[in-house]
mmCIF file of C-alpha atoms and ligand atoms in Angstrom:
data_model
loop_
_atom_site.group_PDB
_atom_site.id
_atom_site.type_symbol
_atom_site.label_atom_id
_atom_site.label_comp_id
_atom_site.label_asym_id
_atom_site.label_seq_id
_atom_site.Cartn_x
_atom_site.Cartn_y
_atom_site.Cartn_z
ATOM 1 C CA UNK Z 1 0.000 0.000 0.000
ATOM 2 C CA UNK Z 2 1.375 3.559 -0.951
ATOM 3 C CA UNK Z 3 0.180 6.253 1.335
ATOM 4 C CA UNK Z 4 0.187 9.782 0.707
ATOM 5 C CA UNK Z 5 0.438 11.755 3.881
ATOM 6 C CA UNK Z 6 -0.211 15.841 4.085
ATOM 7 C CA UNK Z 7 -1.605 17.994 6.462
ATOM 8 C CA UNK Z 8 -2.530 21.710 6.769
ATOM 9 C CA UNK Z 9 -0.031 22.796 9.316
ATOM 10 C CA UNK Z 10 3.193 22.784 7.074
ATOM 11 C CA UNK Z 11 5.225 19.815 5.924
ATOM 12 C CA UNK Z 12 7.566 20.356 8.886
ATOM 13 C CA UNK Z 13 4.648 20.270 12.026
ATOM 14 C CA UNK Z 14 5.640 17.458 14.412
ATOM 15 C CA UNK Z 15 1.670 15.664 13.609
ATOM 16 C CA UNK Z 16 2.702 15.150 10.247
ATOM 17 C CA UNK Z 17 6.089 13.274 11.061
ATOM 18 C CA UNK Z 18 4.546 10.999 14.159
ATOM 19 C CA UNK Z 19 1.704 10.135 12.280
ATOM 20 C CA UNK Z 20 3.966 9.470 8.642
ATOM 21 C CA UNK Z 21 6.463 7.192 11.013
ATOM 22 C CA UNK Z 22 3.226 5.359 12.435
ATOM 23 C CA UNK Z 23 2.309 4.735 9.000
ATOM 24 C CA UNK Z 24 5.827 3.403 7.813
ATOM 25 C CA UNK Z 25 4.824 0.061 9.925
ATOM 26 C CA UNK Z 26 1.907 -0.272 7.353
ATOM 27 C CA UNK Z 27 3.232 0.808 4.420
ATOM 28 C CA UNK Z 28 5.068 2.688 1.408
ATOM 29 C CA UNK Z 29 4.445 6.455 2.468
ATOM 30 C CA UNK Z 30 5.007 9.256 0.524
ATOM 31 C CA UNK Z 31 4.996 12.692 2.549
ATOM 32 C CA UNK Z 32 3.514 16.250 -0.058
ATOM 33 C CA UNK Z 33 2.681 18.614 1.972
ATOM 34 C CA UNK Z 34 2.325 22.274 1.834
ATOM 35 C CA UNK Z 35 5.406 24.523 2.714
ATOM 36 C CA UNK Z 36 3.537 26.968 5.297
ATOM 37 C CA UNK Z 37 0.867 26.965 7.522
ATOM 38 C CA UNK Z 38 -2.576 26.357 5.312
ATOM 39 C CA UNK Z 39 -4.745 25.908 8.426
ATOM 40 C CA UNK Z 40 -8.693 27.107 7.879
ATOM 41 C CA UNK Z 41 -7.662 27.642 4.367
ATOM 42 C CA UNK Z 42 -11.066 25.465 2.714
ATOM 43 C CA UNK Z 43 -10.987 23.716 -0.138
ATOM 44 C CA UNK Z 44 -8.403 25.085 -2.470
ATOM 45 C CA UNK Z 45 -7.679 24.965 -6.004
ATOM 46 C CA UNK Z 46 -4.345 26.842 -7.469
ATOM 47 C CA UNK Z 47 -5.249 28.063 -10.764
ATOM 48 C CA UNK Z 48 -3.893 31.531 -11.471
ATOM 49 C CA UNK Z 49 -0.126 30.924 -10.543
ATOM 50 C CA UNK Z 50 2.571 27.973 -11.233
ATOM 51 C CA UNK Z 51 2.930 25.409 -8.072
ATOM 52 C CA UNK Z 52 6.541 24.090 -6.970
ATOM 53 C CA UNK Z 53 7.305 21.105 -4.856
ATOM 54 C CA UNK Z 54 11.131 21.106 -3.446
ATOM 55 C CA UNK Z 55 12.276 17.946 -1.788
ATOM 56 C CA UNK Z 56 12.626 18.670 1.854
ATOM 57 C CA UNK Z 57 14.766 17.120 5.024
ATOM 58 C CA UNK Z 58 12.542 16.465 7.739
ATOM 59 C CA UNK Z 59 14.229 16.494 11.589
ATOM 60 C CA UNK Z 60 14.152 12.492 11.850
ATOM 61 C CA UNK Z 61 15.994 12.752 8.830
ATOM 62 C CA UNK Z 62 13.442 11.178 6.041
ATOM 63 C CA UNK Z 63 12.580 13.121 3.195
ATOM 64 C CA UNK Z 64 9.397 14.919 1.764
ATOM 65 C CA UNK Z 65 8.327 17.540 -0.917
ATOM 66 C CA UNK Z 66 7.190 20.506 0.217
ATOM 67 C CA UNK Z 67 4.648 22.339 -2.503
ATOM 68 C CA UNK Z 68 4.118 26.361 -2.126
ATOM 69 C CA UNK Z 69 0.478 24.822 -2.551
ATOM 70 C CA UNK Z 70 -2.512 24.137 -0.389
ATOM 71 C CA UNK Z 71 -3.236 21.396 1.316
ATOM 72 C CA UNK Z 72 -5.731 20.107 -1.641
ATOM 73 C CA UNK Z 73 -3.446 21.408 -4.695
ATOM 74 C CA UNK Z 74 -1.044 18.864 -2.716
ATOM 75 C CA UNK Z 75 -3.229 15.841 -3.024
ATOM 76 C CA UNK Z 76 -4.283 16.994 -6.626
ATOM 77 C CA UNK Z 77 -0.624 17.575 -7.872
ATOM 78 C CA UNK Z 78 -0.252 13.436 -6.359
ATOM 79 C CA UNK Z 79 -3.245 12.409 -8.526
ATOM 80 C CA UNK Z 80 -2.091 14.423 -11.828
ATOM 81 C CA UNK Z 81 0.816 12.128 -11.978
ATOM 82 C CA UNK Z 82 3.527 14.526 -9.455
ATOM 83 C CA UNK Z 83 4.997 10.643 -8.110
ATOM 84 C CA UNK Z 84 6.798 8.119 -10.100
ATOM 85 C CA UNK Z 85 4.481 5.604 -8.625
ATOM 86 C CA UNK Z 86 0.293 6.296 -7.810
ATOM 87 C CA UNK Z 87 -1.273 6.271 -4.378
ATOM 88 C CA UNK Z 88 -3.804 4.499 -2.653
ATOM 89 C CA UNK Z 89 -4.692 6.048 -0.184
ATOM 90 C CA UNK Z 90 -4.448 9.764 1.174
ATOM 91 C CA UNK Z 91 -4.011 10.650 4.983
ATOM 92 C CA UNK Z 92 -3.976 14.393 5.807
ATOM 93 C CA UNK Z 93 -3.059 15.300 9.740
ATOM 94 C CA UNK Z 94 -2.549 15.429 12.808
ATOM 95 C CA UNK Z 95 -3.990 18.252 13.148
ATOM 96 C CA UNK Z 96 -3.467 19.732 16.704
ATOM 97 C CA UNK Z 97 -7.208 20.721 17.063
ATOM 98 C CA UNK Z 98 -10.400 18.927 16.360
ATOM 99 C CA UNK Z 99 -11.728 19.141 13.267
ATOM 100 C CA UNK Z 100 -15.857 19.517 14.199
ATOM 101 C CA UNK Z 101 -19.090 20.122 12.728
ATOM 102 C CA UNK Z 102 -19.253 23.177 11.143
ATOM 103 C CA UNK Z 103 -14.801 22.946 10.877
ATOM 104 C CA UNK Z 104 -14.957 20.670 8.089
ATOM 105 C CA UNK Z 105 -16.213 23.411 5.453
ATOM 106 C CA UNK Z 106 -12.970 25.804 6.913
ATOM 107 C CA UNK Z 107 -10.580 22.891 7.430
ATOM 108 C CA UNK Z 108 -7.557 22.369 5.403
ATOM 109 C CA UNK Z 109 -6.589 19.171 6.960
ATOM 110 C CA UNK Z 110 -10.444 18.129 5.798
ATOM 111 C CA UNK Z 111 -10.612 19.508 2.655
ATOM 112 C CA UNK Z 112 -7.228 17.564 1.638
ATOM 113 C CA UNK Z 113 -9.076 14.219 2.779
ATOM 114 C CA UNK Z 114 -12.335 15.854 0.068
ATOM 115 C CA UNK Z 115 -9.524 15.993 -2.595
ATOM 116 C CA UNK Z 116 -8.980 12.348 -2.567
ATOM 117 C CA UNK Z 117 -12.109 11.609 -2.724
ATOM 118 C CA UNK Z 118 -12.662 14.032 -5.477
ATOM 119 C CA UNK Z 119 -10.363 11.681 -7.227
ATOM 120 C CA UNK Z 120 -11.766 8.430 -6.055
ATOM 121 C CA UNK Z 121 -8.820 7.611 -3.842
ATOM 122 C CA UNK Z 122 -9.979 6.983 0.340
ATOM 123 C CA UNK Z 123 -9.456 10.494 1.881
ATOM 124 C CA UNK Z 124 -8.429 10.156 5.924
ATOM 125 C CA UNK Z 125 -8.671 13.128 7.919
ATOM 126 C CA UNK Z 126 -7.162 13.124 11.513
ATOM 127 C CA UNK Z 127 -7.241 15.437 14.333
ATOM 128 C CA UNK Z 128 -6.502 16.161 17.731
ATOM 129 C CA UNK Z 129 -8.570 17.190 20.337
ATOM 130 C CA UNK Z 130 -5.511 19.152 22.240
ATOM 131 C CA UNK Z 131 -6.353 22.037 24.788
ATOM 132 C CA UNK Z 132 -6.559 25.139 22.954
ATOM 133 C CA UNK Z 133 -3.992 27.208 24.767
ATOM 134 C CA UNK Z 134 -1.134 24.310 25.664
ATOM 135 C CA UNK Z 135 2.286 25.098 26.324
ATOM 136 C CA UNK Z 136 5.101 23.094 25.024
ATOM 137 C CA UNK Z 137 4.963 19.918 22.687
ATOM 138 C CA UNK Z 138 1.880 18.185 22.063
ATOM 139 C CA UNK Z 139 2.045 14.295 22.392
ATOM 140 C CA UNK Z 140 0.635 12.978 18.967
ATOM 141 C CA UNK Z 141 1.407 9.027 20.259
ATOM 142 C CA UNK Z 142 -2.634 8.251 20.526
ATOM 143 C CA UNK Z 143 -3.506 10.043 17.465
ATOM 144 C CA UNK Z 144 -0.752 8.398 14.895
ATOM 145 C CA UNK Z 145 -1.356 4.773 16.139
ATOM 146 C CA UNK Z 146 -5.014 5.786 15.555
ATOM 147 C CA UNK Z 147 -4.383 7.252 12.115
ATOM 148 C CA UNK Z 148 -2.637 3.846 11.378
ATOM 149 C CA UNK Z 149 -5.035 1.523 12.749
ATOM 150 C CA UNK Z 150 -8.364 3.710 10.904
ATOM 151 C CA UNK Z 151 -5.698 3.753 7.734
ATOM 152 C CA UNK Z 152 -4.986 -0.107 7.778
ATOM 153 C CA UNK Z 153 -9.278 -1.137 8.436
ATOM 154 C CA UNK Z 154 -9.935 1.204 5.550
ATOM 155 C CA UNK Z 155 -7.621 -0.275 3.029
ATOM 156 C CA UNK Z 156 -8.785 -3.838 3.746
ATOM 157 C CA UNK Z 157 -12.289 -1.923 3.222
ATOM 158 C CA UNK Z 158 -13.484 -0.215 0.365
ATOM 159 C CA UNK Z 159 -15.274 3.699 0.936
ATOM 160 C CA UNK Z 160 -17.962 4.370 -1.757
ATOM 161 C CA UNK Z 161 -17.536 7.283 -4.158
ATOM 162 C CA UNK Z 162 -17.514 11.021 -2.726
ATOM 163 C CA UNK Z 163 -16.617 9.486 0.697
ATOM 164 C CA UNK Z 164 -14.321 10.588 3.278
ATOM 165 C CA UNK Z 165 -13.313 10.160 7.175
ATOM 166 C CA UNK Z 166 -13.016 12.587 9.444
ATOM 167 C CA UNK Z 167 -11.369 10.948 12.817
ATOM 168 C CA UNK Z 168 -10.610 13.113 15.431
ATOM 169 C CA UNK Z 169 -8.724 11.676 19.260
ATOM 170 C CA UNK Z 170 -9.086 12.540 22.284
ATOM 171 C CA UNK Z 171 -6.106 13.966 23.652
ATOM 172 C CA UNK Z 172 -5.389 11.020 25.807
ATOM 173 C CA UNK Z 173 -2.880 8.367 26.610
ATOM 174 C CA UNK Z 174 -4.127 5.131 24.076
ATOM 175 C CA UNK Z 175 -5.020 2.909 27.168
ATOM 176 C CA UNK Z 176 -7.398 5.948 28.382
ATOM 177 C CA UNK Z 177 -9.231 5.668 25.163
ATOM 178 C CA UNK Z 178 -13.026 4.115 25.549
ATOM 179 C CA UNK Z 179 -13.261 2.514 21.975
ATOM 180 C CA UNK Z 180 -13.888 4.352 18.537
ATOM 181 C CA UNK Z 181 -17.544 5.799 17.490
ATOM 182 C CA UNK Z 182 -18.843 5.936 14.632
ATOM 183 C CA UNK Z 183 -20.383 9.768 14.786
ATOM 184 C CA UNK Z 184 -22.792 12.709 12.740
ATOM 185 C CA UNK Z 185 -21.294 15.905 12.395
ATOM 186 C CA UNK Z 186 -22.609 18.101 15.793
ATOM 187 C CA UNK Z 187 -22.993 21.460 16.214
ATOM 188 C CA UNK Z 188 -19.897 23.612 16.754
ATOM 189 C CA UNK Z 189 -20.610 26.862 19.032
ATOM 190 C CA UNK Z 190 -18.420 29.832 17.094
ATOM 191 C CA UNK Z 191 -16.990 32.584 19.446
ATOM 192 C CA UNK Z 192 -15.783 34.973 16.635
ATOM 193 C CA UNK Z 193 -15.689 38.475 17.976
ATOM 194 C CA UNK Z 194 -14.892 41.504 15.674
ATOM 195 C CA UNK Z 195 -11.925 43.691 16.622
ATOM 196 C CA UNK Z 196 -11.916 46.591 15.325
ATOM 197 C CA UNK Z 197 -8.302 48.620 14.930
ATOM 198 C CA UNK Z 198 -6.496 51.358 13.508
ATOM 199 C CA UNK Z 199 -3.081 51.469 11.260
ATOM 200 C CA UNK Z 200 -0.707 53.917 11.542
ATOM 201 C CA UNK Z 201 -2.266 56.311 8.896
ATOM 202 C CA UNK Z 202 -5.660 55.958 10.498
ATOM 203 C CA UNK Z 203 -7.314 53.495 8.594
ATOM 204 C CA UNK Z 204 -9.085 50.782 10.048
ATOM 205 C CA UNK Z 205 -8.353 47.447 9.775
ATOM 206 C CA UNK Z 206 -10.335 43.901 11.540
ATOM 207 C CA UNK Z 207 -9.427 40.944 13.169
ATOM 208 C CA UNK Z 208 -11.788 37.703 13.441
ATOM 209 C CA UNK Z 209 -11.119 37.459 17.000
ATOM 210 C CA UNK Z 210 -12.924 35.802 19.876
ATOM 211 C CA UNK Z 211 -12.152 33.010 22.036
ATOM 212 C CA UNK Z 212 -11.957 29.397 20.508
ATOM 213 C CA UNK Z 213 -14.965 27.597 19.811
ATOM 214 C CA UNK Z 214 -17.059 25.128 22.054
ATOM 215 C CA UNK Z 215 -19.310 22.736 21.070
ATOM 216 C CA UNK Z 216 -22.582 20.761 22.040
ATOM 217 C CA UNK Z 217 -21.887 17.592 23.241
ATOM 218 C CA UNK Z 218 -25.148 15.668 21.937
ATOM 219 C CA UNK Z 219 -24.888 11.828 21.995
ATOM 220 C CA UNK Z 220 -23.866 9.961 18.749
ATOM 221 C CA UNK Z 221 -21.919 13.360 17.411
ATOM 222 C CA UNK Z 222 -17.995 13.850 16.781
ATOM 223 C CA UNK Z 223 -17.882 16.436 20.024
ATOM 224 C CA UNK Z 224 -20.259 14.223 22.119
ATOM 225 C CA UNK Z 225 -17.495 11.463 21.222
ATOM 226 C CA UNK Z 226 -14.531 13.099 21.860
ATOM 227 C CA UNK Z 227 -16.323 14.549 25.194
ATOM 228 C CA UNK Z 228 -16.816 10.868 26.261
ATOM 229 C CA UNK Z 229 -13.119 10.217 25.400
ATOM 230 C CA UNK Z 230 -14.033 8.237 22.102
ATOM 231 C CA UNK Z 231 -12.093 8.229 19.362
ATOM 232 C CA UNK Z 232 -14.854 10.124 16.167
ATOM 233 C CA UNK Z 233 -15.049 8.907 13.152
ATOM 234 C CA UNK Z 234 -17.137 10.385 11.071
ATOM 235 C CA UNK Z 235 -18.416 9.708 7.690
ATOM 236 C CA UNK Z 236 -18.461 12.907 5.839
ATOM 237 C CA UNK Z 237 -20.087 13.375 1.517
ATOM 238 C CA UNK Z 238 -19.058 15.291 -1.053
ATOM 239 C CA UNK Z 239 -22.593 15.546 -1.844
ATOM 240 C CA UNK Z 240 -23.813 18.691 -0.136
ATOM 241 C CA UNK Z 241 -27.470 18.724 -1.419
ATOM 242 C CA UNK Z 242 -30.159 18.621 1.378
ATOM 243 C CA UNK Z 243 -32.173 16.336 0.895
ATOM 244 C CA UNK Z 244 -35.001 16.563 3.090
ATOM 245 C CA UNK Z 245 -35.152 19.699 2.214
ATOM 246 C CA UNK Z 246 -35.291 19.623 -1.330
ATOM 247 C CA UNK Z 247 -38.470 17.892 -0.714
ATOM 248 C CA UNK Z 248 -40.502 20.861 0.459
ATOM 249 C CA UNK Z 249 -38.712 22.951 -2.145
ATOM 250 C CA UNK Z 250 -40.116 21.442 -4.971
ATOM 251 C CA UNK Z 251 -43.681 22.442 -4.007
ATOM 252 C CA UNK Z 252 -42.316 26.032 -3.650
ATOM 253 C CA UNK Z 253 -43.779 27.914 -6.854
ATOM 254 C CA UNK Z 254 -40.690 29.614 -8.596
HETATM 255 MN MN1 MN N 301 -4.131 22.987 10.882
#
């Protein structure tokens, strides 16, 4: 199995290099990954400017191309024919926050996993649920033997078309974790605050502040999950027509 691994964070994050060496034990992987920070970037497609991809050193050593892309152009580049040899399977992460709800539509670590399955290749998307304002090193050890053990079920599986995964883990030791769930998107609870400031020539300018988001932890949803220290996985479409609603559309006159 050859596994494409990117992320959102930049090709040198630490969540990209546990989770790659987790997925060594598995199989062939193949690290593209953007060069910077893409994180909340959506789904991206570079059409107005050339992309590069330089081969990279990563600190344990192993080696990776990093692409002035996003996160998707990354995956896309893969599935134009960018590798000597194709992929199977595409796993985009760690991500050091949860990816919930409403995140998935603003998630670059997401909308790489949508790529693939643009493309008909299994997309994998894995976060982590670490504290929002932690100091020092996170400890991605649960999440990359997760993102290995989702990546090896999935392989021996097939997804259907327009299908993707969006697992997100506790952040936990692996014995402290309860089991996995399979989960609905839930409701993210946005905190975004408006500040309002002035440049040095008096003009103003805005930040998207606030404090970081919450969520509701309702039963049988990724945050209800991750509350209960599950690990979420959740099934996500490419297919964003509502259907129920469609229903009473159609007797709408227009
Ligand atoms: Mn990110």
């Amino acid at each position: 199995m050859h596994i494409l691994v990117t992320n959102d964070d930049g090709v040198f994050a630490p969540g990209l290099l546990a989770m790659a060496n987790e997925l060594r034990k598995i199989g062939k992987v193949t690290i593209v990954a953007p060069d910077h920070n893409w994180s909340a970037s959506g789904h991206v497609k570079t059409l107005s400017r050339p992309l590069r991809a330089k081969e990279v050193i990563l600190p344990d050593g192993s080696t990776a191309l990093a692409c002035d892309g996003a996160p998707s152009d990354c995956v896309a580049l893969v599935c134009l024919g960018l590798l000597p040899e194709a992929v199977d399977i595409v796993v985009s992460g760690i991500n050091p926050n949860a990816n919930l709800g409403h995140d998935v539509t603003y998630s670059g670590t997401v909308t790489a996993a949508m790529e693939a399955a643009i493309w008909n290749l299994p997309g994998i998307a894995v976060s982590l649920d670490a504290p929002e304002y932690h100091s020092g090193p996170l400890d991605y050890s649960t999440a990359a033997i997760v993102a290995a053990h989702v990546t090896e079920v999935i392989s021996r599986k097939k997804l259907p078309e327009q299908t993707l995964l969006n697992v997100n883990v506790p952040y936990c030791t692996i014995d402290q974790i309860k089991g996995y769930q399979i989960t609905r998107q839930g409701l993210r609870v946005y905190r975004d605050e408006l500040v309002r400031r002035e440049d040095p020539r008096g003009r103003p300018y805005y930040w998207i502040g606030g404090d970081a988001p919450t969520g509701v932890p309702e039963d049988g949803t990724d945050v209800g999950a991750l509350t209960r220290c599950y690990v979420s996985i959740t099934p996500l479409t490419l297919d964003l027509t509502s259907h129920a609603f469609k229903k009473e559309l159609e007797t709408w006159s227009f």
